[in-house]
Amino acid sequence: MDVLIRNIDPMYIKEIDKKSEEITKKLGRKFSRNEYIKMLIQNDSELRLIKLKEDRYNQAVDNLVSTLSRQEQTLQNFINSNNRLFHLLATGTDINEGVEKL
């Protein structure tokens, strides 16, 4: 698709040409004003997509942390109930009865 841009301040065009020349020197091949402007447009679009992906990733990580925290608590409750059961089977007394008397 073609895009036509009018009434650009010549100062900005000179700056774009300067940056195109710098890239030309780095790449060792001609890098045109058109390529530079296309690169700017593409980068701008990609940055927005990257930001959206980062936001979704952060939300997924937060959900995962929350889920893991709940699972950790559930597992700890299971371990505590098993310890209580083993203590009851081994000694005949409930661990919680001793705690309640204190």
Tab-separated table of C-alpha atoms in Angstrom:
chain	number	residue	atom	x	y	z
A	1	MET	CA	0.000	0.000	0.000
A	2	ASP	CA	1.242	3.460	-0.815
A	3	VAL	CA	1.130	6.407	1.565
A	4	LEU	CA	1.665	9.993	0.498
A	5	ILE	CA	2.740	12.505	3.138
A	6	ARG	CA	2.657	16.200	2.362
A	7	ASN	CA	3.845	19.429	3.957
A	8	ILE	CA	6.682	17.953	5.990
A	9	ASP	CA	9.123	20.475	7.414
A	10	PRO	CA	12.393	20.208	5.420
A	11	MET	CA	14.297	20.060	8.716
A	12	TYR	CA	12.667	16.675	9.449
A	13	ILE	CA	13.410	15.390	5.969
A	14	LYS	CA	17.081	16.328	6.421
A	15	GLU	CA	17.110	14.434	9.711
A	16	ILE	CA	15.529	11.382	8.078
A	17	ASP	CA	18.100	11.561	5.267
A	18	LYS	CA	20.902	11.828	7.838
A	19	LYS	CA	19.655	8.745	9.691
A	20	SER	CA	19.267	6.873	6.403
A	21	GLU	CA	22.893	7.677	5.569
A	22	GLU	CA	24.037	6.426	8.993
A	23	ILE	CA	22.210	3.143	8.430
A	24	THR	CA	23.650	2.944	4.898
A	25	LYS	CA	27.164	3.137	6.363
A	26	LYS	CA	26.397	0.486	8.990
A	27	LEU	CA	24.777	-1.911	6.519
A	28	GLY	CA	27.204	-1.346	3.688
A	29	ARG	CA	24.335	-0.874	1.227
A	30	LYS	CA	22.017	1.946	0.247
A	31	PHE	CA	19.256	2.452	2.819
A	32	SER	CA	16.692	4.841	1.394
A	33	ARG	CA	14.484	7.437	3.021
A	34	ASN	CA	11.517	5.266	2.041
A	35	GLU	CA	12.989	2.206	3.793
A	36	TYR	CA	13.668	4.300	6.883
A	37	ILE	CA	10.087	5.633	7.045
A	38	LYS	CA	8.694	2.120	6.467
A	39	MET	CA	10.889	0.883	9.309
A	40	LEU	CA	9.516	3.615	11.606
A	41	ILE	CA	5.921	2.716	10.783
A	42	GLN	CA	6.552	-1.006	11.269
A	43	ASN	CA	8.392	-0.456	14.553
A	44	ASP	CA	5.581	1.714	15.881
A	45	SER	CA	3.016	-0.971	15.067
A	46	GLU	CA	5.168	-3.743	16.494
A	47	LEU	CA	5.790	-1.836	19.724
A	48	ARG	CA	2.054	-1.645	20.342
A	49	LEU	CA	1.692	-5.369	19.710
A	50	ILE	CA	4.621	-6.108	22.003
A	51	LYS	CA	3.045	-3.974	24.737
A	52	LEU	CA	-0.240	-5.844	24.338
A	53	LYS	CA	1.580	-9.186	24.543
A	54	GLU	CA	3.508	-8.033	27.625
A	55	ASP	CA	0.273	-7.015	29.330
A	56	ARG	CA	-1.297	-10.396	28.569
A	57	TYR	CA	1.840	-12.192	29.741
A	58	ASN	CA	1.884	-10.232	33.008
A	59	GLN	CA	-1.780	-11.030	33.567
A	60	ALA	CA	-1.119	-14.733	32.952
A	61	VAL	CA	1.805	-14.684	35.388
A	62	ASP	CA	-0.353	-12.983	38.034
A	63	ASN	CA	-3.053	-15.620	37.551
A	64	LEU	CA	-0.457	-18.372	37.816
A	65	VAL	CA	0.997	-16.919	41.020
A	66	SER	CA	-2.487	-16.723	42.521
A	67	THR	CA	-3.258	-20.316	41.535
A	68	LEU	CA	0.048	-21.604	42.886
A	69	SER	CA	-0.550	-19.794	46.159
A	70	ARG	CA	-3.963	-21.457	46.548
A	71	GLN	CA	-2.458	-24.844	45.651
A	72	GLU	CA	0.316	-24.329	48.183
A	73	GLN	CA	-2.246	-23.610	50.906
A	74	THR	CA	-4.312	-26.654	49.929
A	75	LEU	CA	-1.226	-28.862	49.986
A	76	GLN	CA	-0.200	-27.483	53.375
A	77	ASN	CA	-3.682	-28.258	54.743
A	78	PHE	CA	-3.366	-31.809	53.384
A	79	ILE	CA	0.060	-32.251	55.006
A	80	ASN	CA	-1.256	-30.925	58.324
A	81	SER	CA	-4.219	-33.297	58.265
A	82	ASN	CA	-1.926	-36.249	57.458
A	83	ASN	CA	0.416	-35.305	60.302
A	84	ARG	CA	-2.574	-35.077	62.634
A	85	LEU	CA	-3.837	-38.483	61.435
A	86	PHE	CA	-0.410	-40.160	61.823
A	87	HIS	CA	0.006	-38.677	65.290
A	88	LEU	CA	-3.462	-39.901	66.244
A	89	LEU	CA	-2.706	-43.418	64.940
A	90	ALA	CA	0.692	-43.529	66.655
A	91	THR	CA	-0.223	-42.070	70.049
A	92	GLY	CA	-3.989	-42.320	70.292
A	93	THR	CA	-4.251	-38.596	71.030
A	94	ASP	CA	-5.258	-35.765	68.770
A	95	ILE	CA	-2.565	-33.102	68.256
A	96	ASN	CA	-5.186	-30.361	68.324
A	97	GLU	CA	-6.487	-31.454	71.771
A	98	GLY	CA	-3.162	-30.573	73.344
A	99	VAL	CA	-3.115	-27.200	71.637
A	100	GLU	CA	-6.634	-26.355	72.798
A	101	LYS	CA	-5.734	-27.073	76.454
A	102	LEU	CA	-2.918	-24.502	76.340
